CSV table of C-alpha atoms in Angstrom, one decimal:
chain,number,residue,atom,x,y,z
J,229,UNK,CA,-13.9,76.4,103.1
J,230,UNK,CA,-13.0,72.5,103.6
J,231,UNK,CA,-13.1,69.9,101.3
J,232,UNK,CA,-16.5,68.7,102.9
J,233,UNK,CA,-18.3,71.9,102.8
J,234,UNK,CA,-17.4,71.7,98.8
J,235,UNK,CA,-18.5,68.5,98.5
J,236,UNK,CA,-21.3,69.2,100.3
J,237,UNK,CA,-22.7,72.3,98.5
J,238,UNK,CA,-21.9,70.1,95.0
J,239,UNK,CA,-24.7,67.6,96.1
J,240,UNK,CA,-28.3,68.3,94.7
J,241,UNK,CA,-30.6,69.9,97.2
J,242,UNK,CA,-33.3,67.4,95.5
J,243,UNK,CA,-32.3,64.0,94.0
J,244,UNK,CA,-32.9,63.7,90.6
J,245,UNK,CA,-35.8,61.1,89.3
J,246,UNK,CA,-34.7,59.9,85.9
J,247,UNK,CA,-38.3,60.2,83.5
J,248,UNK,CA,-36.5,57.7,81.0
J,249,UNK,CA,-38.2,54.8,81.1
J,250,UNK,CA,-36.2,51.3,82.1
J,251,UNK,CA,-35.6,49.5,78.9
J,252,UNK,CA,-37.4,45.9,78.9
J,253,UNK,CA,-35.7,42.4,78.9
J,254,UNK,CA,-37.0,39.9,76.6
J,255,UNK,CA,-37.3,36.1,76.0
J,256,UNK,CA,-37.9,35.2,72.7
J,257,UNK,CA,-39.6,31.7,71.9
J,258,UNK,CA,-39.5,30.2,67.7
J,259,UNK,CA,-39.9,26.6,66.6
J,260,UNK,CA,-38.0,24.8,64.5
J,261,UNK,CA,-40.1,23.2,61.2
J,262,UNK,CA,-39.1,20.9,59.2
J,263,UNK,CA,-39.4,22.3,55.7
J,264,UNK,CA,-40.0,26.0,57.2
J,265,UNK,CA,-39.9,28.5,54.4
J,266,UNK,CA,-38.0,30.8,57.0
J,267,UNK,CA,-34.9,29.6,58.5
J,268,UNK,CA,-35.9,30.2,62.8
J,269,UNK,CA,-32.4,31.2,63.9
J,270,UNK,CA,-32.9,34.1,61.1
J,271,UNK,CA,-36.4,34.8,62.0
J,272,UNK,CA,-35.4,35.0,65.7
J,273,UNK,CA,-32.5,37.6,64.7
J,274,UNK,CA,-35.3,39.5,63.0
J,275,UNK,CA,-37.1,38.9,65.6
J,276,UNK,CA,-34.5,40.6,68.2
J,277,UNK,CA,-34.5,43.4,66.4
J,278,UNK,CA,-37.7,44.2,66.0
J,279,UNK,CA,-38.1,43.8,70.0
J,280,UNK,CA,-34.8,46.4,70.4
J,281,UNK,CA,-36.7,48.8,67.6
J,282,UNK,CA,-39.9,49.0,70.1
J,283,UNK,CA,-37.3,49.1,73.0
J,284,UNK,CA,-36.7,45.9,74.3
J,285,UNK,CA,-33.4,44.2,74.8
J,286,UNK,CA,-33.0,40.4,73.9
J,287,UNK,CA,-31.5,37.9,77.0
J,288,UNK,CA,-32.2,35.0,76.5
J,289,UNK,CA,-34.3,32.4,73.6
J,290,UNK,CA,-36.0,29.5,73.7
J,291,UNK,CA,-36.4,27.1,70.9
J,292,UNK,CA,-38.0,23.6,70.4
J,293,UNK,CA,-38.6,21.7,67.3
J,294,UNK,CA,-41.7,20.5,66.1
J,295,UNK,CA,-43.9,19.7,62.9
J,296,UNK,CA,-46.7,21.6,63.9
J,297,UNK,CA,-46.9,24.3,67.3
J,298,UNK,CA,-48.7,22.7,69.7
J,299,UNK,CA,-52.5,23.7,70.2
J,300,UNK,CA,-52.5,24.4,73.6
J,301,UNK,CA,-49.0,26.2,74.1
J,302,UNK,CA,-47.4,26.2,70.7
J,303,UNK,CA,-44.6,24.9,72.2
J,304,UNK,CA,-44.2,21.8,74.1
J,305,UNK,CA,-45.3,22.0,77.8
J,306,UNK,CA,-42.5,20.5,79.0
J,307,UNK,CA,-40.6,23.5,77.1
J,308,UNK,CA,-43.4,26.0,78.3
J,309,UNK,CA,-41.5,24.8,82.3
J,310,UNK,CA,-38.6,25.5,81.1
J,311,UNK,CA,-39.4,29.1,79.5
J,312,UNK,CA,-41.0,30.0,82.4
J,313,UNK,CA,-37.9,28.9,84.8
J,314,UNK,CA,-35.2,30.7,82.0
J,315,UNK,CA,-37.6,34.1,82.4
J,316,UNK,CA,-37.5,33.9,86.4
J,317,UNK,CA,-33.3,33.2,86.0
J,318,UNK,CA,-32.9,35.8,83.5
J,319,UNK,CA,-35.4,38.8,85.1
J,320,UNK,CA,-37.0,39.1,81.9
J,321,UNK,CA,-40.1,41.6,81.6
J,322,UNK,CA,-41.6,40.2,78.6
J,323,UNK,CA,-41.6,36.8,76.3
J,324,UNK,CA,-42.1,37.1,72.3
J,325,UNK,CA,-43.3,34.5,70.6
J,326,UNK,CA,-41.9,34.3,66.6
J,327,UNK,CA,-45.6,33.4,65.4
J,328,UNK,CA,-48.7,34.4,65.6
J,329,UNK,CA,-50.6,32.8,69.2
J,330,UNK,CA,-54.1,31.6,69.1
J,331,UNK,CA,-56.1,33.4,72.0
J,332,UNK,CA,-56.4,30.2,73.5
J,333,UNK,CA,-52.3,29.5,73.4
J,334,UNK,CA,-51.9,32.7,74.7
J,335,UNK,CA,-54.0,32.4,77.4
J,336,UNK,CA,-52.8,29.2,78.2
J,337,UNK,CA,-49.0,30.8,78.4
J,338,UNK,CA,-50.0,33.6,80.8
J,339,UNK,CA,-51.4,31.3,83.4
J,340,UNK,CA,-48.3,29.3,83.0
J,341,UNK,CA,-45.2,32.0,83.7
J,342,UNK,CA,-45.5,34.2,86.0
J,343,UNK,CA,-48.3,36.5,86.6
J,344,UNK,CA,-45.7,39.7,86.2
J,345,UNK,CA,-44.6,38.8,82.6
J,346,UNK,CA,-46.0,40.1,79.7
J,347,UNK,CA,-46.6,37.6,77.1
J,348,UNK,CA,-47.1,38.4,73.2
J,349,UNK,CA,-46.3,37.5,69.6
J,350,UNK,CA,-45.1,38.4,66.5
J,351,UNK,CA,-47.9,40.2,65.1
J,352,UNK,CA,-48.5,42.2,68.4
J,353,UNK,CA,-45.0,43.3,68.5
J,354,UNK,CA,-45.2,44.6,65.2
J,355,UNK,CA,-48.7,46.8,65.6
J,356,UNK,CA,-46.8,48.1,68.9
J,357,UNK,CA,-44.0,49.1,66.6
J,358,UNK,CA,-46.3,50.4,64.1
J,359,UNK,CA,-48.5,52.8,66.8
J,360,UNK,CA,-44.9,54.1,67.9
J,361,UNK,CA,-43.7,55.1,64.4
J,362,UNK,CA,-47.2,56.0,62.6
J,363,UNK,CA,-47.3,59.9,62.2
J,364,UNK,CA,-50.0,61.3,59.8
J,365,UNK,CA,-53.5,60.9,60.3
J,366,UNK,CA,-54.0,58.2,58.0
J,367,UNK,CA,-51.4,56.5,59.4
J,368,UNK,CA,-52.4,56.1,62.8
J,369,UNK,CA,-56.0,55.1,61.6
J,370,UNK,CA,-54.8,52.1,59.7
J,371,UNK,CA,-52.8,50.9,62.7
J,372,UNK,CA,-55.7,51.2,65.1
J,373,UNK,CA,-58.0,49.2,63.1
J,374,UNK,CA,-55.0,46.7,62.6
J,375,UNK,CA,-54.3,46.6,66.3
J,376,UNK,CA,-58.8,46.4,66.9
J,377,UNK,CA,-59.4,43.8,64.3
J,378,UNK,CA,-56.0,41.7,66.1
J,379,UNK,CA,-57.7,42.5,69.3
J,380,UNK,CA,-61.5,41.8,68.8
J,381,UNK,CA,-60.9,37.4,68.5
J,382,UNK,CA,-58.9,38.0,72.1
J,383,UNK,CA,-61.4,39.6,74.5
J,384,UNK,CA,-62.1,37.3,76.5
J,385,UNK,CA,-59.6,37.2,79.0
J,386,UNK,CA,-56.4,37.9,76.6
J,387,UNK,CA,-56.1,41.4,77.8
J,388,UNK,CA,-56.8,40.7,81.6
J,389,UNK,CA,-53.3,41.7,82.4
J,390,UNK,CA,-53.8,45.3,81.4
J,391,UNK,CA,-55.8,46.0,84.8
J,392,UNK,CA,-52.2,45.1,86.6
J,393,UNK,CA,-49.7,47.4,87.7
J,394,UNK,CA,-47.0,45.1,86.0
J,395,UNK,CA,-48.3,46.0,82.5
J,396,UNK,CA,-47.3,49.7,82.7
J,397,UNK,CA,-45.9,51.2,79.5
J,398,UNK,CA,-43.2,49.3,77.0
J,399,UNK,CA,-43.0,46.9,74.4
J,400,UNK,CA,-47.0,45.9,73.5
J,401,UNK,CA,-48.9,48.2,75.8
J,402,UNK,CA,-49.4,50.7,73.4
J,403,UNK,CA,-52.9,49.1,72.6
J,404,UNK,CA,-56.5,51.6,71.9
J,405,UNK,CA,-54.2,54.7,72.8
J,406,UNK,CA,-53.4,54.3,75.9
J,407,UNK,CA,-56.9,53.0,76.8
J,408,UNK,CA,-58.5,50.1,79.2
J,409,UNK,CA,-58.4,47.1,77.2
J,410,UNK,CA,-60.6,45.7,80.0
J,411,UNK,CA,-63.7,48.7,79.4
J,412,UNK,CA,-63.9,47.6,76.0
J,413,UNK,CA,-66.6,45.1,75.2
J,414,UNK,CA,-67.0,43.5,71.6
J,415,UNK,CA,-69.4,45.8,70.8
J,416,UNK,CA,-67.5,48.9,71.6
J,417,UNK,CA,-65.0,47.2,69.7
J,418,UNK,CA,-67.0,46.5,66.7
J,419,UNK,CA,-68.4,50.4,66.8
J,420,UNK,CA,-64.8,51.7,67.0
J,421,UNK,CA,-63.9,49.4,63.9
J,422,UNK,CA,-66.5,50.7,61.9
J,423,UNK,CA,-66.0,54.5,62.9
J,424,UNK,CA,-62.3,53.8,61.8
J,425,UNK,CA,-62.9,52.4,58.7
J,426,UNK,CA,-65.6,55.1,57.7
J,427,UNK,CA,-62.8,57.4,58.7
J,428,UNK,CA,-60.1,55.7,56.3
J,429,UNK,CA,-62.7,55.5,53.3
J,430,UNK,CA,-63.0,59.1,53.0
J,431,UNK,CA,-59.0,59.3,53.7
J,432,UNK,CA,-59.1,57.4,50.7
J,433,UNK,CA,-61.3,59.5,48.6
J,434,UNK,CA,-59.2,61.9,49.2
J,435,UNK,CA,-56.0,60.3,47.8
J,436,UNK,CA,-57.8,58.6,45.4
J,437,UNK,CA,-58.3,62.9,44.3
J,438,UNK,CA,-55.1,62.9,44.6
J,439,UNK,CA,-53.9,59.5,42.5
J,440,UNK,CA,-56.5,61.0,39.7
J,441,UNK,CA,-54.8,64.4,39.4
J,442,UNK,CA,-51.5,62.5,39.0
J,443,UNK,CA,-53.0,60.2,36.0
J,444,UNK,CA,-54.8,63.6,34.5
J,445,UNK,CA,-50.8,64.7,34.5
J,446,UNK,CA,-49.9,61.8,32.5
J,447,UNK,CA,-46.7,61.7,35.2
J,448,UNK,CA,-45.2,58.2,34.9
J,449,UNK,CA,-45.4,56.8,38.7
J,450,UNK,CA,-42.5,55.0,39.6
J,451,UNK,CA,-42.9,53.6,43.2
J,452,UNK,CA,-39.9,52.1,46.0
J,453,UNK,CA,-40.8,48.7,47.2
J,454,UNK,CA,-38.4,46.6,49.5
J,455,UNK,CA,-37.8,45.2,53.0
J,456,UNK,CA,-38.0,46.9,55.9
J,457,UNK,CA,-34.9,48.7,56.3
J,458,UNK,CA,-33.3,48.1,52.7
J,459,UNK,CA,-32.5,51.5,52.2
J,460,UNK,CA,-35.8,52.7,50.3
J,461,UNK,CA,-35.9,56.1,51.9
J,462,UNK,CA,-32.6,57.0,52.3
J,463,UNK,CA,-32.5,55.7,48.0
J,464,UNK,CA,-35.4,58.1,47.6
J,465,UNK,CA,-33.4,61.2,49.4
J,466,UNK,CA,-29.9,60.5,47.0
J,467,UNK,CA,-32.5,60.2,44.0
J,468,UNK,CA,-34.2,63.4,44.1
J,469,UNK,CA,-32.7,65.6,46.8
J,470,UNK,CA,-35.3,65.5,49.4
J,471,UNK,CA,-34.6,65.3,53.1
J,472,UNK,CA,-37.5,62.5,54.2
J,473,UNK,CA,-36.9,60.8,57.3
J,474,UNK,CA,-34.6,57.8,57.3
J,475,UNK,CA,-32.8,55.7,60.0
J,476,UNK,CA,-31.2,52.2,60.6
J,477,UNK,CA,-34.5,50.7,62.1
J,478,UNK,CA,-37.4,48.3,61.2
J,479,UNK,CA,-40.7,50.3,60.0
J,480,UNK,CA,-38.6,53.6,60.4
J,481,UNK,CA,-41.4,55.2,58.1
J,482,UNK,CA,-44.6,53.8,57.6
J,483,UNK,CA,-46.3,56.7,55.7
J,484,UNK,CA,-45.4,56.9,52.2
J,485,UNK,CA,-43.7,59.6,50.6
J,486,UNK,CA,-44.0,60.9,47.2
J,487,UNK,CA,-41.0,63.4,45.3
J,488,UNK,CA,-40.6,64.9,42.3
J,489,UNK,CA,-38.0,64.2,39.8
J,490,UNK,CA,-36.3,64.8,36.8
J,491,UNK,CA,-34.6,62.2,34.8
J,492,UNK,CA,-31.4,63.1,32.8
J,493,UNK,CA,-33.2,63.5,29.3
J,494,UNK,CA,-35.7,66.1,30.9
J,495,UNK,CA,-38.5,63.9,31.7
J,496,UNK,CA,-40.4,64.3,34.7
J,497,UNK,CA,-41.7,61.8,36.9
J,498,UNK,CA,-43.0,61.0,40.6
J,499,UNK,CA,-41.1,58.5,43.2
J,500,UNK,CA,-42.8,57.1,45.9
J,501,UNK,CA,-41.4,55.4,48.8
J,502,UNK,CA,-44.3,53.2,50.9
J,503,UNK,CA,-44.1,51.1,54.1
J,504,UNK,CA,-41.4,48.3,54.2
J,505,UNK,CA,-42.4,44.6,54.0
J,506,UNK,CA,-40.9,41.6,56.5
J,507,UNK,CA,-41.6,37.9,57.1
J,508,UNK,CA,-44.9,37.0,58.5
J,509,UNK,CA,-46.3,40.4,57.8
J,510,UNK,CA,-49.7,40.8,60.0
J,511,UNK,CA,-53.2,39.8,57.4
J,512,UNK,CA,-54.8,42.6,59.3
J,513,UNK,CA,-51.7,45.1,58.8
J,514,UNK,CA,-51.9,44.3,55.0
J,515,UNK,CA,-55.8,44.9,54.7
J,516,UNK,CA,-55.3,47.8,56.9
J,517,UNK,CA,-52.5,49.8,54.6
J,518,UNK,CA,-54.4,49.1,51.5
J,519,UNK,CA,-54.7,52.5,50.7
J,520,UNK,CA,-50.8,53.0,51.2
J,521,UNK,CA,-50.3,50.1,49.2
J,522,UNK,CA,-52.2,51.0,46.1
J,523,UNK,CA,-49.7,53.8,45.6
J,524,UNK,CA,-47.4,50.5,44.7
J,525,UNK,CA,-50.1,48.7,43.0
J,526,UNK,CA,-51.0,51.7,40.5
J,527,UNK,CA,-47.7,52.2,39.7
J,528,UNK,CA,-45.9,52.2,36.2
J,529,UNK,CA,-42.5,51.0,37.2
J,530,UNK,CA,-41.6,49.4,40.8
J,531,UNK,CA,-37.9,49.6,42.0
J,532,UNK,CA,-37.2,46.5,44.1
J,533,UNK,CA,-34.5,47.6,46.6
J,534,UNK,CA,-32.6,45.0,48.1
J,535,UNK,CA,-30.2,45.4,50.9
J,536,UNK,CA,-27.3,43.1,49.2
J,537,UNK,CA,-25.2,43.4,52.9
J,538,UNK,CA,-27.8,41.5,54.4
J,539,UNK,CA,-27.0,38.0,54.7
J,540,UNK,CA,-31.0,37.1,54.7
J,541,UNK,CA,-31.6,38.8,51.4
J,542,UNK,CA,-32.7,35.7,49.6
J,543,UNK,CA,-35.6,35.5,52.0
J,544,UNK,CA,-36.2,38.7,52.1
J,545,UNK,CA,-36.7,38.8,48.4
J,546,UNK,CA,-39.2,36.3,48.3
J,547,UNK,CA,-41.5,38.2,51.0
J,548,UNK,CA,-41.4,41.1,49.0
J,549,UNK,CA,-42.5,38.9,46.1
J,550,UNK,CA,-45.0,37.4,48.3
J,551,UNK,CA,-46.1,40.9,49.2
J,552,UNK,CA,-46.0,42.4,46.0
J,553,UNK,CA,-48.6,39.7,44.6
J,554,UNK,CA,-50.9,39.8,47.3
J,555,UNK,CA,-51.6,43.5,46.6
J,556,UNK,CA,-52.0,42.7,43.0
J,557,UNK,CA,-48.8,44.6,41.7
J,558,UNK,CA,-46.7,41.3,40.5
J,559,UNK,CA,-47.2,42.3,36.8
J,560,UNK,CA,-46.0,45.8,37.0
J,561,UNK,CA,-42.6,45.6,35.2
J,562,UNK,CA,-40.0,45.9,37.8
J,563,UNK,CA,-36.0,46.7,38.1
J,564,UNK,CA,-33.9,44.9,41.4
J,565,UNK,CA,-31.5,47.9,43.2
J,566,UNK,CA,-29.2,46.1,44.8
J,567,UNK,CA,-28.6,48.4,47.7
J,568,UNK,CA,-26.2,49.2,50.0
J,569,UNK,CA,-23.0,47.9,47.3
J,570,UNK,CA,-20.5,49.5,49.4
J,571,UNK,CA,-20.6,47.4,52.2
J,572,UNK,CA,-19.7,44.2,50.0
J,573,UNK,CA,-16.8,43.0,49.3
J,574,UNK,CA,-14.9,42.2,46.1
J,575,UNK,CA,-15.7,38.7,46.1
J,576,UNK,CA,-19.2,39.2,46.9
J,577,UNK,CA,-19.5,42.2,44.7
J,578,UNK,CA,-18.8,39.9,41.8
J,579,UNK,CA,-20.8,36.9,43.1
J,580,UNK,CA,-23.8,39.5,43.1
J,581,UNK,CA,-23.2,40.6,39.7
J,582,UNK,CA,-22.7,36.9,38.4
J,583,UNK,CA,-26.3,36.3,39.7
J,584,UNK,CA,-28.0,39.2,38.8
J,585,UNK,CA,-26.6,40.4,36.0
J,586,UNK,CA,-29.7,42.3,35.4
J,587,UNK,CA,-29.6,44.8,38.5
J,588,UNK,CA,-28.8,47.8,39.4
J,589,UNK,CA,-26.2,47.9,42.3
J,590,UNK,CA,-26.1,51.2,44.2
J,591,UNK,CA,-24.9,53.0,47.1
J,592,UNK,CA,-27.4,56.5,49.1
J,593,UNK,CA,-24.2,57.0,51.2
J,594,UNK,CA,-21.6,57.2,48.4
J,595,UNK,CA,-24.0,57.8,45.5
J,596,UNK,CA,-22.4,55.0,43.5
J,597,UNK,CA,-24.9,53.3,40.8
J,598,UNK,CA,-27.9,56.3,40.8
J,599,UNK,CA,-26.9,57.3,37.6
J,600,UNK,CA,-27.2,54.1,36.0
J,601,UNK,CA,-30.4,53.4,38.1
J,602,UNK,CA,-32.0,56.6,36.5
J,603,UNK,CA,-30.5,55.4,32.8
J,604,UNK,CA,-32.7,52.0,33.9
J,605,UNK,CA,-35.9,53.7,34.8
J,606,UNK,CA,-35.6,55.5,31.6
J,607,UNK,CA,-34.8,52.5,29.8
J,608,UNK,CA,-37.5,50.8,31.8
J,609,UNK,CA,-40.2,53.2,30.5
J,610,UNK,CA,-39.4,53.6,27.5
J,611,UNK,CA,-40.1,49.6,27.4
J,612,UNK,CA,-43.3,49.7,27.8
J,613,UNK,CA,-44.2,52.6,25.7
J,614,UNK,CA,-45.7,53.3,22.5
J,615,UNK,CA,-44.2,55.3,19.3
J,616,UNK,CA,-46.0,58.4,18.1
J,617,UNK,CA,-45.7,60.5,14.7
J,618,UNK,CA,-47.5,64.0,15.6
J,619,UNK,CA,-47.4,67.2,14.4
J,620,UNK,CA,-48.5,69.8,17.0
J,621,UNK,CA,-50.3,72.9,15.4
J,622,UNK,CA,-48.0,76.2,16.4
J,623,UNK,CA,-51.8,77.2,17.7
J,624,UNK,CA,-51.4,74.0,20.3
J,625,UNK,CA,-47.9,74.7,21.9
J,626,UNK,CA,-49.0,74.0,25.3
J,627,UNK,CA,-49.5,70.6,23.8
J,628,UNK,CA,-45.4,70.7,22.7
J,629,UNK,CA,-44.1,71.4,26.3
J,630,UNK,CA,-46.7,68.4,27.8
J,631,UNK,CA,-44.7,66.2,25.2
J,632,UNK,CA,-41.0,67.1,26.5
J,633,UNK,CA,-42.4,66.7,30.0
J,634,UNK,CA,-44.0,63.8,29.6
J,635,UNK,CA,-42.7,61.8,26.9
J,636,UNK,CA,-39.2,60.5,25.3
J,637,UNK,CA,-39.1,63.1,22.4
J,638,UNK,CA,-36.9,61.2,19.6
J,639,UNK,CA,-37.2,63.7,17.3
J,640,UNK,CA,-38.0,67.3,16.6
J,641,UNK,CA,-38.5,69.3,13.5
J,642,UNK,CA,-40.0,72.6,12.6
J,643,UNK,CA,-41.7,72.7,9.5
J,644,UNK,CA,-44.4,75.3,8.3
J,645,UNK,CA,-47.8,73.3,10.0
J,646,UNK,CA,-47.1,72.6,13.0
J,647,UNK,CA,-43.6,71.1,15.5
J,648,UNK,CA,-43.5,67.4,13.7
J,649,UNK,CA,-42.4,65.1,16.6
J,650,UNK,CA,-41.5,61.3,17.1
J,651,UNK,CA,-42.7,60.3,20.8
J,652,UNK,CA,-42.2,57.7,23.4
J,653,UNK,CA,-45.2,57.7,25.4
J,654,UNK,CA,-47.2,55.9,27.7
J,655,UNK,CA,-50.0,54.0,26.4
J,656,UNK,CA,-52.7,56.0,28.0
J,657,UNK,CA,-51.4,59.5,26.6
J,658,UNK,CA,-52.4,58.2,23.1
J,659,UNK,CA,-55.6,59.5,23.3
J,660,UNK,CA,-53.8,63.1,24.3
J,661,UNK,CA,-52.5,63.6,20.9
J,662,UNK,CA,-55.3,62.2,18.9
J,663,UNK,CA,-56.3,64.1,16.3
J,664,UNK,CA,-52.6,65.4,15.9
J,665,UNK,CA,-51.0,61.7,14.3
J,666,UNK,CA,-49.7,61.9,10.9
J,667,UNK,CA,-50.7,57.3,10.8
């Protein structure tokens, strides 16, 4: 056999099609205010990678600065020229916007690049990230009506692209499931909002069951709250053991998660991890994962995790802040995790400390700080608790056991009526030992 007829019988009989799909180039477009509560070159970073979390690669950005974006084009249209010219140079497939676009900017911006690149912003990005990583039932409801309720002001000609070949699949086509943004009118839209949202409401009377049952327990609820990718869920796996999902993107889980645990004086309590918060969060994304929220909002104790590597943690801080208050949950005591401690240095491992003395600074990958963070939430509880003198009837034992689960038992005595205990409680489990008080 020659060298030919081997290299000939090597060769596929069929050529192979590859079935990945190409990833997406991207222009992204910011302005630079004066004042800005956001710095735009660390927006824009965040920006890039929320584009390479929904699959897009970043080649190029445009910025301009202004006072105000422009009405028309948000930016400048001498700068809209030159974004168009950069996207033809640079083969890009699709240009991100940092802020939310009007439907009249948006407009505007298509018929001034080219007809074959997409154009969206911030907030559309973000629901296409959210429709890729919702799984539960719940959480794909809240992220339709998001994406409807972003889509109903923009019918009229915002979607015309859709009915194009050049839209295809990627980054911000994953709109209505996959359907015809040009077949739906703004009345099928309005129907399909209100089907949704009857849909959610009886979600939510059934976790609202749920939340109820947890309060009957007299459980203290002690819930994760942070910015996207700050560690929450890989905090919430070192904590208690489990195995929920976790990786190093953006929105890497949106559906919350609740464990069981134990803390190291035998009392038992639930830990929630909930959807991650970032800059410029979506209005309709917030209103839509109320539900999800609340599991923050009716919590006892919220651990604010922080990722301390990242050099935008100050602003990440206040958007969780920002967050936290416009769910209502800004009063519910709090303790700051400082997260991800190994990656910092000595220097800034002492700067940190200098600054917030009061945190917690821990590690999920080398487990360094969760036993102090547990000693805090114990601490933390125990804060806002009230002392009880009881004596338990030997007829009411049941009653005993609820105390060690539930309580901080100070002390414990025998005696010849009943188990004489000193309790920590919560506030609300007063009413559980009434009747049982010796003041």
């Amino acid at each position: 056999m020659t060298a030919n007829s081997l290299t000939d019988e090597k060769k596929p009989r069929f050529p192979l099609i590859s079935t990945e799909e190409p990833v997406e180039r991207a222009l992204l477009v910011g302005i630079d205010r004066p004042g800005a509560q956001w710095d735009m070159n660390a927006s824009l970073a965040e920006l890039s990678r929320l584009a390479h979390t929904a699959g897009a690669v970043t080649v190029a950005t445009a910025t301009q600065r202004l006072r105000t974006p422009n009405p028309a084009t948000y930016v400048g249209s001498g700068k809209v020229a030159e974004i168009a010219e950069a996207a033809h140079e640079q083969d890009v497939d699709i240009i991100i916007f940092d802020d939310e676009l009007t439907p009249s900017q948006q407009s505007n911006l298509e018929h001034s690049v080219d007809r074959d690149i997409k154009v969206i912003d911030r907030t559309a990005l973000i629901l296409d990230i959210f429709a890729m990583r919702a799984k539960s039932k719940e959480g794909k409801l809240q992220v339709r009506l998001a994406q409807n309720e972003y889509l109903y002001p923009r019918l009229r000609g915002m979607w015309a692209h859709l009915a194009s070949n050049r839209m295809g699949g990627g980054v911000g086509s994953r709109f209505g499931e996959g359907e015809s943004q040009l077949e739906v009118d703004r009345r099928m839209v309005r129907n399909r909002i209100t089907s949704i949202k009857r849909e959610l409401a009886r979600l939510e009377s059934v976790r609202q069951t749920q939340r109820e049952g947890r309060k009957r327990s007299d459980v203290i609820r002690v819930s994760l709250a942070g910015y996207t990718n700050a560690g929450k869920s890989s905090l919430l796996n070192a904590l208690s053991g489990s195995e929920a999902y976790s990786d190093d993107l953006l929105f890497a889980t949106l559906d919350s998660t609740t464990r069981a645990l134990t803390l190291p004086q035998g009392r038992k309590i639930t830990l929630t991890d909930t959807v991650g918060f970032i800059q410029k969060l979506p209005t309709t994304l917030i209103e839509a994962f109320k539900s999800t929220l609340d599991e923050i909002s009716e919590s006892d104790l919220i651990l604010h995790v922080v990722d301390a590597s990242d050099a935008g943690f100050d602003a990440h801080m206040r958007s969780v802040t920002e967050t936290l208050g416009q769910i209502g949950a800004h009063e519910i005591p709090s303790v700051l995790v400082m997260n991800k401690s190994d990656l910092l240095d000595d220097d800034q491992a002492r700067a940190f400390k200098k600054r917030f003395p009061d945190a917690i600074f821990t590690s999920s990958s080398t487990g360094a700080g969760l036993d102090e963070l547990l000693e805090r939430i114990q601490l933390s509880i125990s804060a806002t608790e009230v002392t009880l003198d009881v004596i338990i009837p030997y007829a009411k034992t049941g009653l005993a056991a609820k105390a060690h689960e539930s309580c901080s038992v100070l002390s414990e005595r025998y005696e010849e009526g009943g188990i004489r205990m000193t309790l920590r409680c919560p506030e609300r489990m007063k009413g559980l030992f009434a009747g049982f008080t010796t003041a």
